[in-house]
XYZ file of C-alpha atoms in Angstrom:
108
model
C 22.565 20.586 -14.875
C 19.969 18.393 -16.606
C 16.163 18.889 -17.558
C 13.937 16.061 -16.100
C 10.854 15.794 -18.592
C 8.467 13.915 -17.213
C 5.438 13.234 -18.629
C 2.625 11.493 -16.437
C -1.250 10.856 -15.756
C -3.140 13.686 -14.795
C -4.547 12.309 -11.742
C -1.073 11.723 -10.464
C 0.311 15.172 -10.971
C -0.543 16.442 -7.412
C 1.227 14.040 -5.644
C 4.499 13.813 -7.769
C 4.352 17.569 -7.127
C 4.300 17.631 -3.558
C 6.654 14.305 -3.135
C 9.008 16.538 -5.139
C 8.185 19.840 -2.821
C 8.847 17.650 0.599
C 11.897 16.198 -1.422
C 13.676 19.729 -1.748
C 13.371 20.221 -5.730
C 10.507 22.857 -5.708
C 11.341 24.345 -8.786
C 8.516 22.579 -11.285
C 6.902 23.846 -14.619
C 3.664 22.047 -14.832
C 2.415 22.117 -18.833
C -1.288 19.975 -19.980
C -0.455 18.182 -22.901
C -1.837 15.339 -25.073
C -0.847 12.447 -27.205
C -0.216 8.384 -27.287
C 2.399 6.058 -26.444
C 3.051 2.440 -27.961
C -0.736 1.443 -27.501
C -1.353 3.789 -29.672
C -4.502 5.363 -27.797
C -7.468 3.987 -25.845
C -10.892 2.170 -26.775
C -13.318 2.463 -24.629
C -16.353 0.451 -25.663
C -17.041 1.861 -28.936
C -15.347 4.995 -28.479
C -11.691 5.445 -29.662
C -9.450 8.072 -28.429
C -6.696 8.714 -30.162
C -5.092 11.489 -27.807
C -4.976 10.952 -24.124
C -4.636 13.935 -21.580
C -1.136 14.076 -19.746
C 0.756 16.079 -17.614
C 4.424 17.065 -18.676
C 6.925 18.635 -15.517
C 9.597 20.189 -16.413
C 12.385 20.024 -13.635
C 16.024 21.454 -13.835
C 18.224 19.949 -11.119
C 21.685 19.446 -11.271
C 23.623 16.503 -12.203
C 24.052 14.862 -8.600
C 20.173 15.261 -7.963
C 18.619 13.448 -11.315
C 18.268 10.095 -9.985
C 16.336 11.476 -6.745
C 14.575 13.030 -8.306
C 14.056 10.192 -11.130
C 12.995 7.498 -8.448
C 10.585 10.133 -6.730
C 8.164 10.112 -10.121
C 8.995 6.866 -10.960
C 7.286 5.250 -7.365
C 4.755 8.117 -7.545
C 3.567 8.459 -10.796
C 3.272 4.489 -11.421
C -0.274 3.015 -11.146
C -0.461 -0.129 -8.686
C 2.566 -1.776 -7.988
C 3.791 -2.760 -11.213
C 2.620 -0.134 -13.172
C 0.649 0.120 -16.425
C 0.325 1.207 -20.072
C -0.126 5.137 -19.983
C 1.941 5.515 -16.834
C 4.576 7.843 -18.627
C 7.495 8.635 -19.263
C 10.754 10.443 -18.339
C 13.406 12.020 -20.763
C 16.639 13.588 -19.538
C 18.431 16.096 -21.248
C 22.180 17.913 -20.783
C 21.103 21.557 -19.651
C 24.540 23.812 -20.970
C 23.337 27.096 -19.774
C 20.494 28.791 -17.516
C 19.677 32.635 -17.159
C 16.964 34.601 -14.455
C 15.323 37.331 -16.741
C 14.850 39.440 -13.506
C 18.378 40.395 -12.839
C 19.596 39.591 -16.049
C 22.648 36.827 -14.932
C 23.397 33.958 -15.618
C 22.841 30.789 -13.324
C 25.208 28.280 -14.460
């Protein structure tokens, strides 16, 4: 299993969401976060912000599904064609082990 961490615009959450629902991977943790990438912020005018509001999904899938599911936020979450500074980004991690609380076993 892996952990997908994606973390994207806020105005493109809804649709990486339901590409990823239609997909089969329904299993999403949605957290608001903030913070800058290599531009370092955003001037506006004269107004400077340092932290910009993002999205971060959290998506465990296993091992066979990670690119699918990479390429589904990739095309979605990318503004115009090529994309642009701020778009996001997407960090992959080895998941070892996974428990349900509820009934108290193990999942993997």
């Amino acid at each position: 299993m892996v952990l997908i961490r994606a973390i994207i615009r806020v105005e493109k959450t809804g649709d990486v969401l339901t590409e990823l629902l239609n997909a089969g991977f329904p299993a999403v943790t949605q957290i608001s976060v903030s913070g800058r990438g290599k531009q370092k912020g955003l001037q506006v005018g004269n107004i400077y912000y340092e932290k910009i509001p993002k999205e971060m999904l959290l998506i465990v899938v296993d091992e066979e599904d990670k690119d699918d599911v990479i390429k589904i936020i990739m095309r979605v979450a990318r503004m115009g064609e090529k994309g642009q500074f701020g778009d996001g980004r997407i960090f992959v991690s080895r998941v070892d082990e996974g428990y349900t609380i509820s009934n108290q076993s193990r999942d993997f």
